[in-house]
Amino acid sequence: MLNILWVVMMAGGIMFAAFHGTMGEVTETFINSSTEAVNLCIFMLGVIGLWNGMMEIAVKSGLMQRAASMMYPFIHWLFPDIPKGHKANEYIAANMAANILGLGWAATPAGLKAMKELKSLEKRADRATDMMCAFLVLNISSLQLIPINMIAYRSQYGSAEPASVVFPSICATALSTLAGILFIKGMELIKYYERKWRKR
């Protein structure tokens, strides 16, 4: 659906430019934008490689396993159906740590692996579990203490104070994470009372 939307917008823009005689400006914009996109990708490649590599080292060295053990009380409170020692705990911890550092690229592989492990706990293959939905909500809200990606983007585009976004980012993501947690626990409470009502 999103691909269709992009095609419609681009085709509409090109047709508008053709009818109004501004195809030259459109072509120039395409060239400049593609050049800028390549430069940005090259600039961000080092940041991606560094932090993804560090996260991979942390996982393989057992550091994330220890972090998962330390974070287990919180993870178990959010996802009470995950057994202790299950691999999903480690991947959830890695995903949360990467999100806190603002590393969306490093968070994504850990998040996909966490989803795969959570799926293995569900016998039915045609539905998402409550834990999977809860993890998705938490992952989207993603508390960020150091938005490294945003700082790097701002630095690339010449911001005088690229790190000035840190405090607003903490406030915004703290509120979104709190809202996500309240939603998760609220849905748990509703389902608890639904099961209790059905037993009557």
PDB file of C-alpha atoms in Angstrom:
ATOM      1  CA  MET A   1       0.000   0.000   0.000  1.00  0.00           C
ATOM      2  CA  LEU A   2       2.815   2.389   0.896  1.00  0.00           C
ATOM      3  CA  ASN A   3       4.586   1.630  -2.404  1.00  0.00           C
ATOM      4  CA  ILE A   4       1.402   2.498  -4.305  1.00  0.00           C
ATOM      5  CA  LEU A   5       1.132   5.769  -2.388  1.00  0.00           C
ATOM      6  CA  TRP A   6       4.720   6.731  -3.275  1.00  0.00           C
ATOM      7  CA  VAL A   7       4.167   5.893  -6.965  1.00  0.00           C
ATOM      8  CA  VAL A   8       0.984   7.986  -7.063  1.00  0.00           C
ATOM      9  CA  MET A   9       2.711  10.974  -5.430  1.00  0.00           C
ATOM     10  CA  MET A  10       5.743  10.813  -7.739  1.00  0.00           C
ATOM     11  CA  ALA A  11       3.635  10.316 -10.869  1.00  0.00           C
ATOM     12  CA  GLY A  12       1.377  13.178  -9.821  1.00  0.00           C
ATOM     13  CA  GLY A  13       4.362  15.470  -9.283  1.00  0.00           C
ATOM     14  CA  ILE A  14       5.890  14.607 -12.664  1.00  0.00           C
ATOM     15  CA  MET A  15       2.576  15.118 -14.480  1.00  0.00           C
ATOM     16  CA  PHE A  16       2.065  18.460 -12.723  1.00  0.00           C
ATOM     17  CA  ALA A  17       5.582  19.551 -13.743  1.00  0.00           C
ATOM     18  CA  ALA A  18       5.002  18.424 -17.346  1.00  0.00           C
ATOM     19  CA  PHE A  19       1.787  20.456 -17.665  1.00  0.00           C
ATOM     20  CA  HIS A  20       3.382  23.567 -16.122  1.00  0.00           C
ATOM     21  CA  GLY A  21       6.691  23.415 -18.016  1.00  0.00           C
ATOM     22  CA  THR A  22       8.917  22.837 -14.994  1.00  0.00           C
ATOM     23  CA  MET A  23      10.419  19.456 -15.930  1.00  0.00           C
ATOM     24  CA  GLY A  24      13.901  21.002 -15.942  1.00  0.00           C
ATOM     25  CA  GLU A  25      13.597  21.943 -12.267  1.00  0.00           C
ATOM     26  CA  VAL A  26      12.246  18.461 -11.458  1.00  0.00           C
ATOM     27  CA  THR A  27      15.186  16.775 -13.207  1.00  0.00           C
ATOM     28  CA  GLU A  28      17.666  19.032 -11.389  1.00  0.00           C
ATOM     29  CA  THR A  29      16.017  18.242  -8.067  1.00  0.00           C
ATOM     30  CA  PHE A  30      16.214  14.493  -8.799  1.00  0.00           C
ATOM     31  CA  ILE A  31      19.943  14.746  -9.502  1.00  0.00           C
ATOM     32  CA  ASN A  32      20.701  16.901  -6.447  1.00  0.00           C
ATOM     33  CA  SER A  33      18.588  14.726  -4.155  1.00  0.00           C
ATOM     34  CA  SER A  34      20.170  11.486  -5.364  1.00  0.00           C
ATOM     35  CA  THR A  35      23.661  12.953  -4.862  1.00  0.00           C
ATOM     36  CA  GLU A  36      22.743  14.107  -1.365  1.00  0.00           C
ATOM     37  CA  ALA A  37      21.264  10.676  -0.548  1.00  0.00           C
ATOM     38  CA  VAL A  38      24.476   8.911  -1.599  1.00  0.00           C
ATOM     39  CA  ASN A  39      26.605  11.322   0.456  1.00  0.00           C
ATOM     40  CA  LEU A  40      24.383  10.787   3.494  1.00  0.00           C
ATOM     41  CA  CYS A  41      24.586   6.987   3.122  1.00  0.00           C
ATOM     42  CA  ILE A  42      28.398   7.134   2.965  1.00  0.00           C
ATOM     43  CA  PHE A  43      28.512   9.417   6.019  1.00  0.00           C
ATOM     44  CA  MET A  44      26.176   7.185   8.045  1.00  0.00           C
ATOM     45  CA  LEU A  45      27.894   3.950   6.980  1.00  0.00           C
ATOM     46  CA  GLY A  46      30.632   4.439   9.560  1.00  0.00           C
ATOM     47  CA  VAL A  47      28.138   5.105  12.354  1.00  0.00           C
ATOM     48  CA  ILE A  48      26.051   2.069  11.398  1.00  0.00           C
ATOM     49  CA  GLY A  49      29.093  -0.202  11.150  1.00  0.00           C
ATOM     50  CA  LEU A  50      30.515   0.938  14.483  1.00  0.00           C
ATOM     51  CA  TRP A  51      27.383   0.555  16.588  1.00  0.00           C
ATOM     52  CA  ASN A  52      26.064  -2.578  14.881  1.00  0.00           C
ATOM     53  CA  GLY A  53      29.480  -4.138  15.390  1.00  0.00           C
ATOM     54  CA  MET A  54      29.512  -3.160  19.058  1.00  0.00           C
ATOM     55  CA  MET A  55      26.054  -4.636  19.589  1.00  0.00           C
ATOM     56  CA  GLU A  56      27.102  -7.879  17.847  1.00  0.00           C
ATOM     57  CA  ILE A  57      30.206  -8.099  20.050  1.00  0.00           C
ATOM     58  CA  ALA A  58      28.044  -7.498  23.113  1.00  0.00           C
ATOM     59  CA  VAL A  59      25.733 -10.363  22.121  1.00  0.00           C
ATOM     60  CA  LYS A  60      28.501 -12.840  21.264  1.00  0.00           C
ATOM     61  CA  SER A  61      30.603 -11.988  24.330  1.00  0.00           C
ATOM     62  CA  GLY A  62      27.696 -12.755  26.640  1.00  0.00           C
ATOM     63  CA  LEU A  63      27.346  -9.140  27.764  1.00  0.00           C
ATOM     64  CA  MET A  64      23.766  -8.964  26.524  1.00  0.00           C
ATOM     65  CA  GLN A  65      22.981 -12.203  28.339  1.00  0.00           C
ATOM     66  CA  ARG A  66      24.168 -10.632  31.587  1.00  0.00           C
ATOM     67  CA  ALA A  67      22.224  -7.466  30.761  1.00  0.00           C
ATOM     68  CA  ALA A  68      19.141  -9.609  30.143  1.00  0.00           C
ATOM     69  CA  SER A  69      19.618 -11.221  33.566  1.00  0.00           C
ATOM     70  CA  MET A  70      19.826  -7.802  35.211  1.00  0.00           C
ATOM     71  CA  MET A  71      16.812  -6.543  33.278  1.00  0.00           C
ATOM     72  CA  TYR A  72      14.829  -9.742  33.772  1.00  0.00           C
ATOM     73  CA  PRO A  73      12.588  -8.418  36.604  1.00  0.00           C
ATOM     74  CA  PHE A  74      11.471  -5.531  34.363  1.00  0.00           C
ATOM     75  CA  ILE A  75      11.189  -7.722  31.259  1.00  0.00           C
ATOM     76  CA  HIS A  76       9.222 -10.345  33.223  1.00  0.00           C
ATOM     77  CA  TRP A  77       6.887  -7.649  34.541  1.00  0.00           C
ATOM     78  CA  LEU A  78       6.185  -6.506  30.972  1.00  0.00           C
ATOM     79  CA  PHE A  79       6.159 -10.008  29.451  1.00  0.00           C
ATOM     80  CA  PRO A  80       5.087 -12.399  32.232  1.00  0.00           C
ATOM     81  CA  ASP A  81       4.541 -15.339  29.855  1.00  0.00           C
ATOM     82  CA  ILE A  82       8.193 -15.566  28.754  1.00  0.00           C
ATOM     83  CA  PRO A  83       9.992 -18.351  30.678  1.00  0.00           C
ATOM     84  CA  LYS A  84      13.114 -17.404  32.623  1.00  0.00           C
ATOM     85  CA  GLY A  85      16.263 -18.152  30.635  1.00  0.00           C
ATOM     86  CA  HIS A  86      14.442 -18.095  27.300  1.00  0.00           C
ATOM     87  CA  LYS A  87      16.389 -16.594  24.390  1.00  0.00           C
ATOM     88  CA  ALA A  88      13.661 -13.999  23.846  1.00  0.00           C
ATOM     89  CA  ASN A  89      14.729 -12.224  27.055  1.00  0.00           C
ATOM     90  CA  GLU A  90      18.231 -11.665  25.672  1.00  0.00           C
ATOM     91  CA  TYR A  91      17.011 -10.312  22.352  1.00  0.00           C
ATOM     92  CA  ILE A  92      14.457  -8.043  24.039  1.00  0.00           C
ATOM     93  CA  ALA A  93      17.219  -6.679  26.294  1.00  0.00           C
ATOM     94  CA  ALA A  94      19.447  -6.058  23.246  1.00  0.00           C
ATOM     95  CA  ASN A  95      16.594  -4.322  21.429  1.00  0.00           C
ATOM     96  CA  MET A  96      15.811  -2.114  24.421  1.00  0.00           C
ATOM     97  CA  ALA A  97      19.483  -1.199  24.906  1.00  0.00           C
ATOM     98  CA  ALA A  98      19.881  -0.265  21.239  1.00  0.00           C
ATOM     99  CA  ASN A  99      16.700   1.823  21.308  1.00  0.00           C
ATOM    100  CA  ILE A 100      17.821   3.640  24.452  1.00  0.00           C
ATOM    101  CA  LEU A 101      21.014   4.598  22.600  1.00  0.00           C
ATOM    102  CA  GLY A 102      18.950   5.705  19.602  1.00  0.00           C
ATOM    103  CA  LEU A 103      20.417   2.992  17.362  1.00  0.00           C
ATOM    104  CA  GLY A 104      17.472   1.984  15.212  1.00  0.00           C
ATOM    105  CA  TRP A 105      19.667  -0.094  12.892  1.00  0.00           C
ATOM    106  CA  ALA A 106      21.094  -2.137  15.750  1.00  0.00           C
ATOM    107  CA  ALA A 107      17.665  -2.462  17.398  1.00  0.00           C
ATOM    108  CA  THR A 108      15.974  -3.892  14.300  1.00  0.00           C
ATOM    109  CA  PRO A 109      17.891  -7.219  14.020  1.00  0.00           C
ATOM    110  CA  ALA A 110      17.486  -7.855  17.757  1.00  0.00           C
ATOM    111  CA  GLY A 111      13.794  -6.977  17.517  1.00  0.00           C
ATOM    112  CA  LEU A 112      13.234  -9.396  14.626  1.00  0.00           C
ATOM    113  CA  LYS A 113      15.008 -12.185  16.521  1.00  0.00           C
ATOM    114  CA  ALA A 114      12.960 -11.406  19.631  1.00  0.00           C
ATOM    115  CA  MET A 115       9.754 -11.655  17.579  1.00  0.00           C
ATOM    116  CA  LYS A 116      10.891 -14.994  16.175  1.00  0.00           C
ATOM    117  CA  GLU A 117      11.564 -16.336  19.677  1.00  0.00           C
ATOM    118  CA  LEU A 118       8.238 -15.006  20.967  1.00  0.00           C
ATOM    119  CA  LYS A 119       6.512 -16.682  18.022  1.00  0.00           C
ATOM    120  CA  SER A 120       8.098 -20.002  19.015  1.00  0.00           C
ATOM    121  CA  LEU A 121       6.157 -19.829  22.291  1.00  0.00           C
ATOM    122  CA  GLU A 122       2.840 -19.744  20.411  1.00  0.00           C
ATOM    123  CA  LYS A 123       1.417 -23.014  19.112  1.00  0.00           C
ATOM    124  CA  ARG A 124      -0.828 -21.356  16.543  1.00  0.00           C
ATOM    125  CA  ALA A 125       1.150 -20.047  13.570  1.00  0.00           C
ATOM    126  CA  ASP A 126      -1.600 -17.787  12.214  1.00  0.00           C
ATOM    127  CA  ARG A 127      -1.801 -15.237  15.036  1.00  0.00           C
ATOM    128  CA  ALA A 128       0.326 -12.764  16.927  1.00  0.00           C
ATOM    129  CA  THR A 129       0.519 -13.396  20.642  1.00  0.00           C
ATOM    130  CA  ASP A 130      -0.198 -10.822  23.333  1.00  0.00           C
ATOM    131  CA  MET A 131       3.533 -10.759  24.102  1.00  0.00           C
ATOM    132  CA  MET A 132       4.379 -10.042  20.460  1.00  0.00           C
ATOM    133  CA  CYS A 133       1.891  -7.166  20.372  1.00  0.00           C
ATOM    134  CA  ALA A 134       3.200  -5.825  23.685  1.00  0.00           C
ATOM    135  CA  PHE A 135       6.787  -5.984  22.419  1.00  0.00           C
ATOM    136  CA  LEU A 136       5.797  -4.153  19.239  1.00  0.00           C
ATOM    137  CA  VAL A 137       4.167  -1.356  21.275  1.00  0.00           C
ATOM    138  CA  LEU A 138       7.232  -1.069  23.518  1.00  0.00           C
ATOM    139  CA  ASN A 139       9.591  -1.130  20.542  1.00  0.00           C
ATOM    140  CA  ILE A 140       7.681   1.619  18.725  1.00  0.00           C
ATOM    141  CA  SER A 141       7.582   3.876  21.805  1.00  0.00           C
ATOM    142  CA  SER A 142      11.335   3.276  22.398  1.00  0.00           C
ATOM    143  CA  LEU A 143      12.809   5.433  25.146  1.00  0.00           C
ATOM    144  CA  GLN A 144      15.941   7.186  23.843  1.00  0.00           C
ATOM    145  CA  LEU A 145      18.543   8.685  26.165  1.00  0.00           C
ATOM    146  CA  ILE A 146      21.146   9.322  23.450  1.00  0.00           C
ATOM    147  CA  PRO A 147      19.607   9.797  19.977  1.00  0.00           C
ATOM    148  CA  ILE A 148      22.832   8.998  18.121  1.00  0.00           C
ATOM    149  CA  ASN A 149      21.128   8.756  14.717  1.00  0.00           C
ATOM    150  CA  MET A 150      19.541  12.184  15.025  1.00  0.00           C
ATOM    151  CA  ILE A 151      22.765  13.765  16.286  1.00  0.00           C
ATOM    152  CA  ALA A 152      24.637  12.288  13.315  1.00  0.00           C
ATOM    153  CA  TYR A 153      22.017  13.580  10.844  1.00  0.00           C
ATOM    154  CA  ARG A 154      22.082  17.063  12.365  1.00  0.00           C
ATOM    155  CA  SER A 155      25.874  17.089  12.275  1.00  0.00           C
ATOM    156  CA  GLN A 156      25.861  16.037   8.605  1.00  0.00           C
ATOM    157  CA  TYR A 157      23.556  18.915   7.690  1.00  0.00           C
ATOM    158  CA  GLY A 158      25.644  21.544   9.478  1.00  0.00           C
ATOM    159  CA  SER A 159      23.744  22.087  12.722  1.00  0.00           C
ATOM    160  CA  ALA A 160      25.579  24.452  15.099  1.00  0.00           C
ATOM    161  CA  GLU A 161      24.442  22.367  18.094  1.00  0.00           C
ATOM    162  CA  PRO A 162      23.662  18.821  16.885  1.00  0.00           C
ATOM    163  CA  ALA A 163      23.298  17.501  20.443  1.00  0.00           C
ATOM    164  CA  SER A 164      20.668  20.078  21.450  1.00  0.00           C
ATOM    165  CA  VAL A 165      17.997  17.553  20.488  1.00  0.00           C
ATOM    166  CA  VAL A 166      18.941  15.246  23.393  1.00  0.00           C
ATOM    167  CA  PHE A 167      16.726  16.731  26.121  1.00  0.00           C
ATOM    168  CA  PRO A 168      13.581  17.113  23.953  1.00  0.00           C
ATOM    169  CA  SER A 169      14.152  13.570  22.697  1.00  0.00           C
ATOM    170  CA  ILE A 170      14.357  12.186  26.243  1.00  0.00           C
ATOM    171  CA  CYS A 171      11.152  13.989  27.246  1.00  0.00           C
ATOM    172  CA  ALA A 172       9.205  12.919  24.147  1.00  0.00           C
ATOM    173  CA  THR A 173      10.309   9.280  24.183  1.00  0.00           C
ATOM    174  CA  ALA A 174       9.860   8.976  27.961  1.00  0.00           C
ATOM    175  CA  LEU A 175       6.234  10.058  27.564  1.00  0.00           C
ATOM    176  CA  SER A 176       5.671   7.730  24.605  1.00  0.00           C
ATOM    177  CA  THR A 177       7.233   4.802  26.484  1.00  0.00           C
ATOM    178  CA  LEU A 178       5.115   5.514  29.556  1.00  0.00           C
ATOM    179  CA  ALA A 179       2.013   5.619  27.357  1.00  0.00           C
ATOM    180  CA  GLY A 180       3.050   2.304  25.762  1.00  0.00           C
ATOM    181  CA  ILE A 181       3.590   0.617  29.135  1.00  0.00           C
ATOM    182  CA  LEU A 182       0.257   1.911  30.457  1.00  0.00           C
ATOM    183  CA  PHE A 183      -1.451   0.568  27.331  1.00  0.00           C
ATOM    184  CA  ILE A 184       0.202  -2.859  27.708  1.00  0.00           C
ATOM    185  CA  LYS A 185      -0.700  -3.201  31.375  1.00  0.00           C
ATOM    186  CA  GLY A 186      -4.179  -1.811  30.743  1.00  0.00           C
ATOM    187  CA  MET A 187      -4.835  -4.460  28.093  1.00  0.00           C
ATOM    188  CA  GLU A 188      -3.535  -7.147  30.472  1.00  0.00           C
ATOM    189  CA  LEU A 189      -5.975  -5.940  33.130  1.00  0.00           C
ATOM    190  CA  ILE A 190      -8.891  -5.928  30.696  1.00  0.00           C
ATOM    191  CA  LYS A 191      -8.118  -9.479  29.543  1.00  0.00           C
ATOM    192  CA  TYR A 192      -7.729 -10.639  33.148  1.00  0.00           C
ATOM    193  CA  TYR A 193     -11.198  -9.392  34.043  1.00  0.00           C
ATOM    194  CA  GLU A 194     -12.626 -10.829  30.814  1.00  0.00           C
ATOM    195  CA  ARG A 195     -11.309 -14.297  31.717  1.00  0.00           C
ATOM    196  CA  LYS A 196     -12.563 -13.894  35.250  1.00  0.00           C
ATOM    197  CA  TRP A 197     -16.016 -12.898  33.981  1.00  0.00           C
ATOM    198  CA  ARG A 198     -16.226 -15.879  31.619  1.00  0.00           C
ATOM    199  CA  LYS A 199     -15.512 -18.307  34.458  1.00  0.00           C
ATOM    200  CA  ARG A 200     -18.612 -17.150  36.312  1.00  0.00           C
TER     201      ARG A 200
END
